[in-house]
Tab-separated table of C-alpha atoms and ligand atoms in Angstrom:
chain	number	residue	atom	x	y	z
I	1	MET	CA	0.000	0.000	0.000
I	2	LEU	CA	1.274	3.479	-0.889
I	3	ILE	CA	0.352	6.630	0.957
I	4	PRO	CA	-2.327	8.035	-1.404
I	5	SER	CA	-1.581	10.996	-3.615
I	6	PRO	CA	-3.173	14.232	-2.294
I	7	GLU	CA	-6.255	15.897	-3.744
I	8	LEU	CA	-5.174	19.227	-5.124
I	9	ILE	CA	-6.618	22.457	-6.429
I	10	SER	CA	-5.094	23.340	-9.813
I	11	LEU	CA	-2.878	26.408	-10.111
I	12	ASP	CA	-5.419	27.927	-12.492
I	13	GLU	CA	-7.923	27.846	-9.664
I	14	ILE	CA	-5.488	29.096	-7.021
I	15	LEU	CA	-4.078	32.018	-8.977
I	16	PRO	CA	-6.260	35.134	-9.094
I	17	ASN	CA	-8.128	35.766	-12.359
I	18	GLU	CA	-6.557	39.147	-12.694
I	19	PRO	CA	-2.880	39.172	-11.746
I	20	LEU	CA	-1.868	41.502	-8.966
I	21	LEU	CA	0.178	44.543	-9.862
I	22	MET	CA	3.149	44.103	-7.544
I	23	MET	CA	3.829	47.574	-6.126
I	24	GLY	CA	5.077	46.559	-2.690
I	25	ALA	CA	8.597	46.232	-1.320
I	26	GLY	CA	9.450	43.297	-3.628
I	27	PRO	CA	9.188	41.052	-5.502
I	28	VAL	CA	8.516	43.472	-8.366
I	29	PRO	CA	7.066	42.843	-11.864
I	30	ILE	CA	9.498	41.292	-14.331
I	31	PRO	CA	9.837	42.191	-18.019
I	32	GLU	CA	8.701	39.671	-20.653
I	33	GLN	CA	12.310	39.053	-21.699
I	34	VAL	CA	13.257	38.064	-18.141
I	35	ALA	CA	10.242	35.760	-17.787
I	36	LYS	CA	11.069	34.061	-21.075
I	37	ALA	CA	14.689	33.447	-20.115
I	38	ASN	CA	13.524	32.043	-16.789
I	39	SER	CA	11.653	29.266	-18.577
I	40	ILE	CA	14.792	27.763	-20.122
I	41	VAL	CA	17.058	25.035	-18.705
I	42	ILE	CA	20.480	24.379	-20.231
I	43	ASN	CA	23.652	22.510	-19.235
I	44	HIS	CA	25.130	24.386	-16.284
I	45	LEU	CA	28.707	23.536	-17.243
I	46	GLY	CA	28.532	23.754	-21.037
I	47	GLU	CA	30.010	26.296	-23.433
I	48	THR	CA	26.772	28.223	-23.743
I	49	MET	CA	26.634	28.684	-20.001
I	50	ALA	CA	30.263	29.838	-19.977
I	51	LYS	CA	29.417	32.624	-22.437
I	52	ILE	CA	26.402	33.630	-20.394
I	53	ILE	CA	28.371	33.704	-17.141
I	54	ASP	CA	31.050	35.807	-18.788
I	55	GLN	CA	28.466	38.359	-19.919
I	56	VAL	CA	26.730	38.380	-16.520
I	57	LYS	CA	30.085	39.294	-14.963
I	58	GLN	CA	30.815	41.989	-17.566
I	59	MET	CA	27.379	43.564	-17.154
I	60	SER	CA	27.589	43.310	-13.360
I	61	ARG	CA	30.846	45.245	-13.372
I	62	TYR	CA	29.020	48.067	-15.121
I	63	VAL	CA	25.994	47.932	-12.823
I	64	PHE	CA	28.144	47.762	-9.656
I	65	GLN	CA	30.569	50.306	-11.162
I	66	THR	CA	33.647	48.240	-10.434
I	67	GLN	CA	36.701	46.986	-12.288
I	68	SER	CA	37.066	44.127	-9.849
I	69	PRO	CA	36.799	40.725	-11.526
I	70	TRP	CA	35.281	39.180	-8.400
I	71	ILE	CA	31.619	38.982	-9.299
I	72	LEU	CA	29.839	35.920	-7.945
I	73	GLY	CA	26.279	34.688	-8.212
I	74	VAL	CA	24.397	32.992	-5.399
I	75	ALA	CA	21.581	30.473	-5.641
I	76	GLY	CA	19.593	32.061	-2.890
I	77	PRO	CA	17.745	35.168	-1.724
I	78	GLY	CA	19.352	38.545	-1.100
I	79	SER	CA	19.900	37.304	2.450
I	80	ALA	CA	22.124	34.482	1.144
I	81	ALA	CA	24.277	37.072	-0.630
I	82	MET	CA	24.396	39.072	2.631
I	83	GLU	CA	25.508	35.938	4.440
I	84	MET	CA	28.110	35.207	1.771
I	85	ALA	CA	29.644	38.661	2.189
I	86	VAL	CA	29.615	38.448	5.977
I	87	THR	CA	30.769	34.870	6.491
I	88	ASN	CA	33.646	35.153	4.028
I	89	LEU	CA	35.020	38.429	5.401
I	90	VAL	CA	34.190	37.939	9.080
I	91	TRP	CA	35.160	35.133	11.486
I	92	GLN	CA	35.726	34.388	15.158
I	93	ASN	CA	36.581	37.610	17.050
I	94	THR	CA	36.633	39.875	13.964
I	95	ARG	CA	35.692	43.359	15.150
I	96	VAL	CA	32.620	44.449	13.191
I	97	LEU	CA	30.899	47.807	13.270
I	98	SER	CA	27.322	47.332	12.139
I	99	ILE	CA	25.413	50.479	11.292
I	100	SER	CA	21.799	49.699	11.966
I	101	ASN	CA	18.905	51.725	10.595
I	102	GLY	CA	16.385	48.945	10.958
I	103	PHE	CA	15.344	45.443	9.991
I	104	PHE	CA	17.757	44.590	7.164
I	105	SER	CA	20.838	46.362	8.479
I	106	SER	CA	20.426	44.612	11.815
I	107	ARG	CA	20.270	41.296	9.939
I	108	LEU	CA	23.883	41.928	8.855
I	109	ALA	CA	24.844	42.389	12.530
I	110	GLU	CA	23.053	39.162	13.433
I	111	MET	CA	24.903	37.259	10.706
I	112	ALA	CA	28.244	38.610	11.910
I	113	SER	CA	27.529	37.638	15.508
I	114	ARG	CA	26.578	34.115	14.412
I	115	VAL	CA	30.082	33.520	13.053
I	116	GLY	CA	31.536	34.633	16.354
I	117	ALA	CA	32.467	38.215	15.525
I	118	ASP	CA	32.847	40.951	18.117
I	119	VAL	CA	29.980	43.113	16.873
I	120	LYS	CA	29.375	46.699	17.861
I	121	THR	CA	26.072	48.072	16.635
I	122	LEU	CA	25.590	51.750	15.946
I	123	GLN	CA	21.846	52.221	16.221
I	124	VAL	CA	20.797	55.129	14.019
I	125	GLU	CA	17.833	57.185	15.196
I	126	GLU	CA	14.635	56.328	13.299
I	127	THR	CA	14.159	58.404	10.100
I	128	LYS	CA	17.729	59.750	10.318
I	129	ILE	CA	21.032	58.953	8.594
I	130	PRO	CA	24.178	57.984	10.535
I	131	ASP	CA	26.379	60.696	12.008
I	132	LEU	CA	29.829	60.754	10.404
I	133	ALA	CA	31.571	62.143	13.495
I	134	GLN	CA	30.146	59.345	15.615
I	135	ILE	CA	31.382	56.752	13.114
I	136	LYS	CA	34.821	58.356	13.107
I	137	GLN	CA	34.928	58.126	16.890
I	138	ILE	CA	34.082	54.407	16.795
I	139	LEU	CA	36.693	53.813	14.076
I	140	ASP	CA	39.238	55.520	16.351
I	141	THR	CA	38.385	53.640	19.529
I	142	PHE	CA	36.886	50.259	18.563
I	143	LYS	CA	39.051	49.851	15.430
I	144	PRO	CA	36.616	47.639	13.497
I	145	GLU	CA	38.070	45.437	10.767
I	146	VAL	CA	34.740	45.289	8.922
I	147	LEU	CA	31.855	47.744	8.691
I	148	THR	CA	28.377	46.738	7.486
I	149	LEU	CA	25.510	48.948	6.380
I	150	VAL	CA	22.640	49.229	3.917
I	151	GLN	CA	22.324	51.801	1.173
I	152	GLY	CA	18.538	51.795	1.424
I	153	GLU	CA	16.745	50.410	4.471
I	154	THR	CA	13.657	48.999	2.773
I	155	SER	CA	11.869	48.350	6.076
I	156	ASN	CA	11.516	51.992	7.160
I	157	THR	CA	12.370	53.709	3.854
I	158	VAL	CA	15.516	55.473	5.086
I	159	CYS	CA	18.376	56.049	2.632
I	160	ASN	CA	21.918	56.362	3.972
I	161	LYS	CA	22.679	59.312	1.695
I	162	ASN	CA	26.157	59.686	3.167
I	163	LEU	CA	27.153	56.139	2.141
I	164	ALA	CA	30.062	57.389	-0.003
I	165	GLU	CA	31.483	59.441	2.876
I	166	ILE	CA	31.062	56.612	5.385
I	167	SER	CA	32.717	54.086	3.113
I	168	GLN	CA	35.625	56.343	2.184
I	169	LEU	CA	36.171	57.197	5.832
I	170	ALA	CA	36.211	53.524	6.848
I	171	HIS	CA	38.638	52.792	4.022
I	172	GLN	CA	41.087	55.351	5.455
I	173	TYR	CA	41.093	53.203	8.599
I	174	ASP	CA	41.771	50.075	6.545
I	175	CYS	CA	38.332	48.795	7.471
I	176	TYR	CA	36.483	46.585	4.944
I	177	VAL	CA	33.042	47.867	3.976
I	178	ILE	CA	30.073	45.605	3.181
I	179	VAL	CA	27.069	47.340	1.593
I	180	ASP	CA	23.621	45.838	1.160
I	181	ALA	CA	22.227	47.384	-2.024
I	182	VAL	CA	19.394	44.880	-2.512
I	183	CYS	CA	16.653	47.462	-3.044
I	184	THR	CA	18.800	50.240	-4.480
I	185	LEU	CA	21.239	48.813	-7.040
I	186	SER	CA	20.451	50.197	-10.506
I	187	THR	CA	17.736	52.496	-9.104
I	188	MET	CA	20.147	55.151	-7.810
I	189	PRO	CA	23.894	55.845	-8.006
I	190	LEU	CA	26.313	53.443	-6.314
I	191	LYS	CA	29.977	53.570	-7.317
I	192	MET	CA	31.666	50.594	-5.751
I	193	ASP	CA	35.267	51.454	-6.713
I	194	GLU	CA	35.089	55.218	-6.342
I	195	TRP	CA	33.384	54.923	-2.950
I	196	LYS	CA	35.888	52.265	-1.800
I	197	ILE	CA	33.337	49.580	-1.033
I	198	ASP	CA	34.655	46.029	-0.528
I	199	ALA	CA	31.497	43.995	-0.973
I	200	VAL	CA	28.202	44.962	-2.597
I	201	ILE	CA	25.190	42.703	-2.302
I	202	THR	CA	22.065	42.638	-4.405
I	203	GLY	CA	19.055	40.369	-4.780
I	204	GLY	CA	17.159	39.581	-7.966
I	205	GLN	CA	13.637	40.662	-7.151
I	206	LYS	CA	14.008	44.356	-6.357
I	207	GLY	CA	16.084	46.968	-8.175
I	208	LEU	CA	17.130	44.532	-10.893
I	209	SER	CA	13.556	43.441	-11.712
I	210	SER	CA	14.524	39.803	-12.038
I	211	ILE	CA	13.148	36.779	-10.192
I	212	PRO	CA	13.644	36.160	-6.463
I	213	GLY	CA	16.122	33.454	-5.430
I	214	VAL	CA	19.188	34.274	-7.537
I	215	SER	CA	21.450	37.031	-6.252
I	216	LEU	CA	24.706	38.752	-7.141
I	217	ILE	CA	27.666	39.899	-5.112
I	218	ALA	CA	30.802	41.865	-5.998
I	219	PHE	CA	33.992	41.765	-3.920
I	220	SER	CA	36.898	44.192	-4.226
I	221	GLU	CA	40.349	42.796	-4.985
I	222	ARG	CA	41.340	43.693	-1.416
I	223	ALA	CA	38.377	41.786	0.009
I	224	TYR	CA	39.261	38.815	-2.125
I	225	GLN	CA	42.778	38.763	-0.726
I	226	ARG	CA	41.411	38.895	2.818
I	227	MET	CA	39.232	35.860	2.126
I	228	HIS	CA	42.057	33.871	0.642
I	229	ALA	CA	44.242	34.654	3.648
I	230	ARG	CA	41.628	33.809	6.299
I	231	PRO	CA	42.796	31.631	9.187
I	232	SER	CA	40.017	29.049	8.914
I	233	LYS	CA	37.702	27.854	6.161
I	234	CYS	CA	34.379	29.601	5.562
I	235	PRO	CA	31.930	27.649	7.756
I	236	GLN	CA	29.173	27.574	5.113
I	237	TRP	CA	30.078	25.245	2.298
I	238	CYS	CA	27.446	26.564	-0.167
I	239	LEU	CA	28.383	30.193	0.503
I	240	ASP	CA	32.163	29.737	0.456
I	241	ALA	CA	33.362	32.332	-2.069
I	242	GLN	CA	36.466	30.301	-2.874
I	243	LEU	CA	34.303	27.338	-3.847
I	244	ALA	CA	31.885	29.584	-5.741
I	245	GLU	CA	34.897	30.883	-7.649
I	246	GLN	CA	35.179	27.395	-9.171
I	247	PHE	CA	31.918	27.878	-11.000
I	248	TRP	CA	31.908	31.633	-11.552
I	249	HIS	CA	35.512	31.943	-12.704
I	250	HIS	CA	36.807	28.521	-13.746
I	251	GLY	CA	33.771	26.895	-15.366
I	252	SER	CA	33.818	23.923	-13.035
I	253	TYR	CA	31.414	22.372	-10.563
I	254	HIS	CA	30.548	23.805	-7.159
I	255	TYR	CA	26.844	23.012	-6.955
I	256	THR	CA	24.342	22.823	-9.802
I	257	ALA	CA	23.830	26.423	-10.765
I	258	PRO	CA	20.287	27.827	-10.952
I	259	VAL	CA	20.568	28.060	-14.745
I	260	SER	CA	17.104	29.498	-15.433
I	261	GLY	CA	17.552	32.150	-12.793
I	262	ILE	CA	20.966	33.063	-14.171
I	263	LEU	CA	19.472	33.393	-17.648
I	264	ALA	CA	16.797	35.640	-16.126
I	265	ILE	CA	19.352	37.835	-14.390
I	266	HIS	CA	21.349	37.980	-17.647
I	267	GLU	CA	18.316	39.499	-19.344
I	268	ALA	CA	17.596	41.858	-16.444
I	269	LEU	CA	21.191	43.128	-16.610
I	270	ALA	CA	21.047	43.381	-20.418
I	271	LEU	CA	17.982	45.614	-20.108
I	272	ILE	CA	19.831	47.828	-17.625
I	273	CYS	CA	22.839	48.122	-19.950
I	274	LYS	CA	20.558	48.991	-22.843
I	275	GLU	CA	18.706	51.617	-20.844
I	276	THR	CA	22.035	52.920	-19.401
I	277	LEU	CA	22.485	53.695	-15.726
I	278	GLU	CA	22.089	57.444	-16.306
I	279	SER	CA	18.614	57.070	-17.871
I	280	ARG	CA	17.603	54.419	-15.395
I	281	PHE	CA	18.491	56.577	-12.383
I	282	ALA	CA	16.651	59.522	-13.992
I	283	ARG	CA	13.555	57.382	-14.617
I	284	HIS	CA	13.493	56.137	-11.036
I	285	LEU	CA	13.958	59.619	-9.628
I	286	ARG	CA	11.308	61.152	-11.872
I	287	CYS	CA	8.759	58.437	-11.074
I	288	SER	CA	9.435	58.317	-7.347
I	289	LEU	CA	9.315	62.088	-6.882
I	290	ALA	CA	6.145	62.396	-8.965
I	291	LEU	CA	4.497	59.679	-6.889
I	292	GLN	CA	5.651	61.316	-3.653
I	293	ARG	CA	4.151	64.653	-4.760
I	294	GLY	CA	0.953	62.849	-5.775
I	295	ILE	CA	0.652	61.143	-2.390
I	296	GLU	CA	1.193	64.413	-0.544
I	297	ALA	CA	-1.365	66.120	-2.755
I	298	LEU	CA	-3.909	63.482	-1.727
I	299	GLY	CA	-3.480	65.006	1.722
I	300	LEU	CA	-1.199	62.322	3.170
I	301	SER	CA	2.275	62.586	4.669
I	302	LEU	CA	5.477	60.650	4.054
I	303	TYR	CA	7.231	58.899	6.931
I	304	VAL	CA	10.834	60.004	6.366
I	305	PRO	CA	11.950	63.645	5.957
I	306	GLU	CA	13.594	64.459	2.655
I	307	GLN	CA	17.208	64.499	3.977
I	308	ALA	CA	17.022	60.762	4.706
I	309	ARG	CA	14.249	59.634	2.382
I	310	LEU	CA	14.674	56.579	0.182
I	311	ASN	CA	13.252	56.958	-3.324
I	312	SER	CA	13.299	53.246	-4.159
I	313	VAL	CA	10.569	52.475	-1.613
I	314	ILE	CA	8.153	55.157	-0.399
I	315	GLY	CA	6.883	55.007	3.186
I	316	ILE	CA	3.502	56.652	3.798
I	317	ASN	CA	1.959	57.373	7.202
I	318	VAL	CA	-1.342	55.531	7.491
I	319	PRO	CA	-4.062	58.155	8.059
I	320	GLU	CA	-5.803	58.154	11.420
I	321	GLY	CA	-8.861	55.959	11.681
I	322	ILE	CA	-7.615	53.505	9.053
I	323	GLU	CA	-5.972	50.225	9.819
I	324	GLN	CA	-2.774	49.366	7.934
I	325	LYS	CA	-3.708	45.731	7.362
I	326	ALA	CA	-7.216	46.615	6.184
I	327	LEU	CA	-5.776	49.144	3.730
I	328	CYS	CA	-3.322	46.658	2.176
I	329	HIS	CA	-6.036	44.032	2.046
I	330	HIS	CA	-8.560	46.367	0.433
I	331	ILE	CA	-6.313	47.747	-2.306
I	332	SER	CA	-5.256	44.209	-3.164
I	333	ASN	CA	-8.758	42.738	-3.254
I	334	GLN	CA	-10.679	45.617	-4.769
I	335	TYR	CA	-8.123	47.091	-7.130
I	336	ARG	CA	-5.656	44.220	-7.706
I	337	VAL	CA	-2.722	46.366	-6.624
I	338	GLU	CA	-0.355	44.958	-4.017
I	339	ILE	CA	1.380	47.338	-1.611
I	340	ALA	CA	3.287	46.505	1.563
I	341	GLY	CA	2.739	47.112	5.248
I	342	SER	CA	5.771	47.365	7.447
I	343	PHE	CA	7.586	45.673	10.293
I	344	GLY	CA	6.063	47.300	13.339
I	345	LEU	CA	5.610	50.830	11.945
I	346	ASN	CA	2.248	52.355	11.095
I	347	ILE	CA	3.197	52.984	7.490
I	348	VAL	CA	2.442	51.420	4.129
I	349	ARG	CA	5.133	51.139	1.491
I	350	ILE	CA	4.956	51.539	-2.268
I	351	GLY	CA	7.967	50.336	-4.232
I	352	GLN	CA	9.748	52.248	-6.982
I	353	MET	CA	12.177	49.588	-8.137
I	354	GLY	CA	12.761	48.518	-11.729
I	355	GLU	CA	9.504	47.853	-13.565
I	356	GLN	CA	7.494	49.500	-10.778
I	357	SER	CA	8.767	52.867	-12.007
I	358	ARG	CA	6.569	53.111	-15.075
I	359	ALA	CA	4.031	55.910	-15.559
I	360	HIS	CA	1.055	53.608	-16.233
I	361	HIS	CA	1.743	51.661	-13.025
I	362	LEU	CA	1.960	54.912	-11.067
I	363	PHE	CA	-1.411	56.182	-12.281
I	364	ARG	CA	-3.109	52.902	-11.522
I	365	THR	CA	-1.447	52.600	-8.115
I	366	LEU	CA	-2.137	56.138	-6.927
I	367	HIS	CA	-5.732	55.912	-8.085
I	368	ALA	CA	-6.234	52.555	-6.359
I	369	PHE	CA	-4.511	53.823	-3.223
I	370	GLY	CA	-6.625	56.976	-3.045
I	371	CYS	CA	-9.839	55.063	-3.734
I	372	SER	CA	-8.989	52.505	-1.045
I	373	ILE	CA	-8.488	55.181	1.595
I	374	ARG	CA	-11.762	56.819	0.551
I	375	ASP	CA	-13.586	53.457	0.592
I	376	LEU	CA	-12.351	52.923	4.141
I	377	GLY	CA	-13.706	56.285	5.283
I	378	GLY	CA	-10.606	58.473	4.932
I	379	GLN	CA	-10.607	62.020	3.602
I	380	ILE	CA	-8.431	62.529	0.543
I	381	ASP	CA	-8.364	64.775	-2.507
I	382	LEU	CA	-8.039	62.264	-5.320
I	383	PRO	CA	-8.235	64.620	-8.344
I	384	THR	CA	-5.527	66.893	-6.934
I	385	GLY	CA	-3.316	63.885	-6.175
I	386	MET	CA	-3.699	62.485	-9.691
I	387	ALA	CA	-3.039	65.917	-11.208
I	388	GLU	CA	0.123	66.338	-9.128
I	389	LEU	CA	1.369	62.927	-10.259
I	390	GLU	CA	0.799	63.935	-13.877
I	391	ARG	CA	2.495	67.289	-13.324
I	392	GLY	CA	5.449	65.621	-11.591
I	393	LEU	CA	5.970	63.168	-14.430
I	394	GLN	CA	5.809	65.966	-16.999
I	395	ALA	CA	8.182	68.218	-15.058
I	396	GLY	CA	10.569	65.297	-14.636
I	397	VAL	CA	10.453	64.572	-18.368
I	398	ALA	CA	11.306	68.192	-19.143
I	399	GLN	CA	14.195	68.039	-16.657
I	400	THR	CA	15.706	64.814	-17.952
I	401	ASN	CA	15.430	65.997	-21.559
I	402	ASN	CA	17.589	68.990	-20.777
C	501	PLP	C1	14.683	42.579	0.548
C	501	PLP	C2	15.940	42.989	1.167
C	501	PLP	C3	16.822	42.053	1.696
C	501	PLP	C4	16.548	40.579	1.737
C	501	PLP	O1	16.350	40.017	0.501
C	501	PLP	P1	15.700	38.533	0.439
C	501	PLP	O2	15.739	38.187	-1.007
C	501	PLP	O3	14.330	38.668	1.006
C	501	PLP	O4	16.545	37.673	1.287
C	501	PLP	C5	17.995	42.510	2.253
C	501	PLP	N1	18.279	43.813	2.295
C	501	PLP	C6	17.467	44.747	1.801
C	501	PLP	C7	17.852	46.188	1.872
C	501	PLP	C8	16.260	44.364	1.222
C	501	PLP	O5	15.439	45.300	0.721
């Protein structure tokens, strides 16, 4: 007797009739070209794959703005790439300064402490960016060997706008800098070499507009030397950069590569190269600012003041009398637009990463958002909000054409 096969509901029945427009904090919509590539399986060690890997590395160097050859892919979420950066550069008793703005930056601190590092956390005040003088003082006294931080803290929509200064300062102290750019890479400037960053992490499903589960990481030459000289082996076999080098740089076996996901990321990177970083940054800025103006014109307020505000994910204070969960639920069910709540804060978040930053998505999202608040009894000025969005997009177009 076999255990009987289960009775199932078909995917056609499970999936909604009308697909959701994914406007939350990731995953984001993927272009047709990416979806198509993701449906293909090829030999992971053949010649075709070798060509594809070579191009992924070339395109990554452009997107990360680095000359370093040490680009590696990871079969895993953005968090796996974070763990790869941390566990290869940090070990027992390594002094680590972890700049924490919230949920994701504190994950880097947690990962460092799990490999036995001596972690000092600099907790940044909510909705603020880190203070350079305070960092300098810790570099002087604690003498960290590694510093970790995020470029954009997706959870509370804070952007560490002084990332370049922080990284360059740490570099003067010979401290290695690990930057999580999962939500920001290719949506706003990041210059790995010029800013002296030693490891940059990104995931697939946010800024790059690829699929979740395949991620990229870039190490500086200096970081690579540190890894090769480490006193003990990297404790995680799958995430060992020296083993990953076998596949990513010598065409040999480490583990079976996620070929479809790599093909998908190849296409996502190709689209970025075609668009160019300059135009892509301008598009993201134009769309995000127009949406921010539109939201404010509805009569709502944004969570983070402009000096520290992330453009890649917009955090909006939930108006009084409305429940965050009910709002997310309503906009999803009634208008087929998905937005995100947050970890513990009374805000909702609308993403502006990759394919989310398209005018037609913005109009639909702002309209659905305004209608949802109105449906739930809130007071908003929908026509003014929509008009501001339109004006913002037009003004942005005029600016970027100049
Ligand atoms: C989403 C995100 C992560 C984690 O990515 P996963 O793919 O969910 O593991 C890490 N850091 C930042 C800044 C993120 O936005």
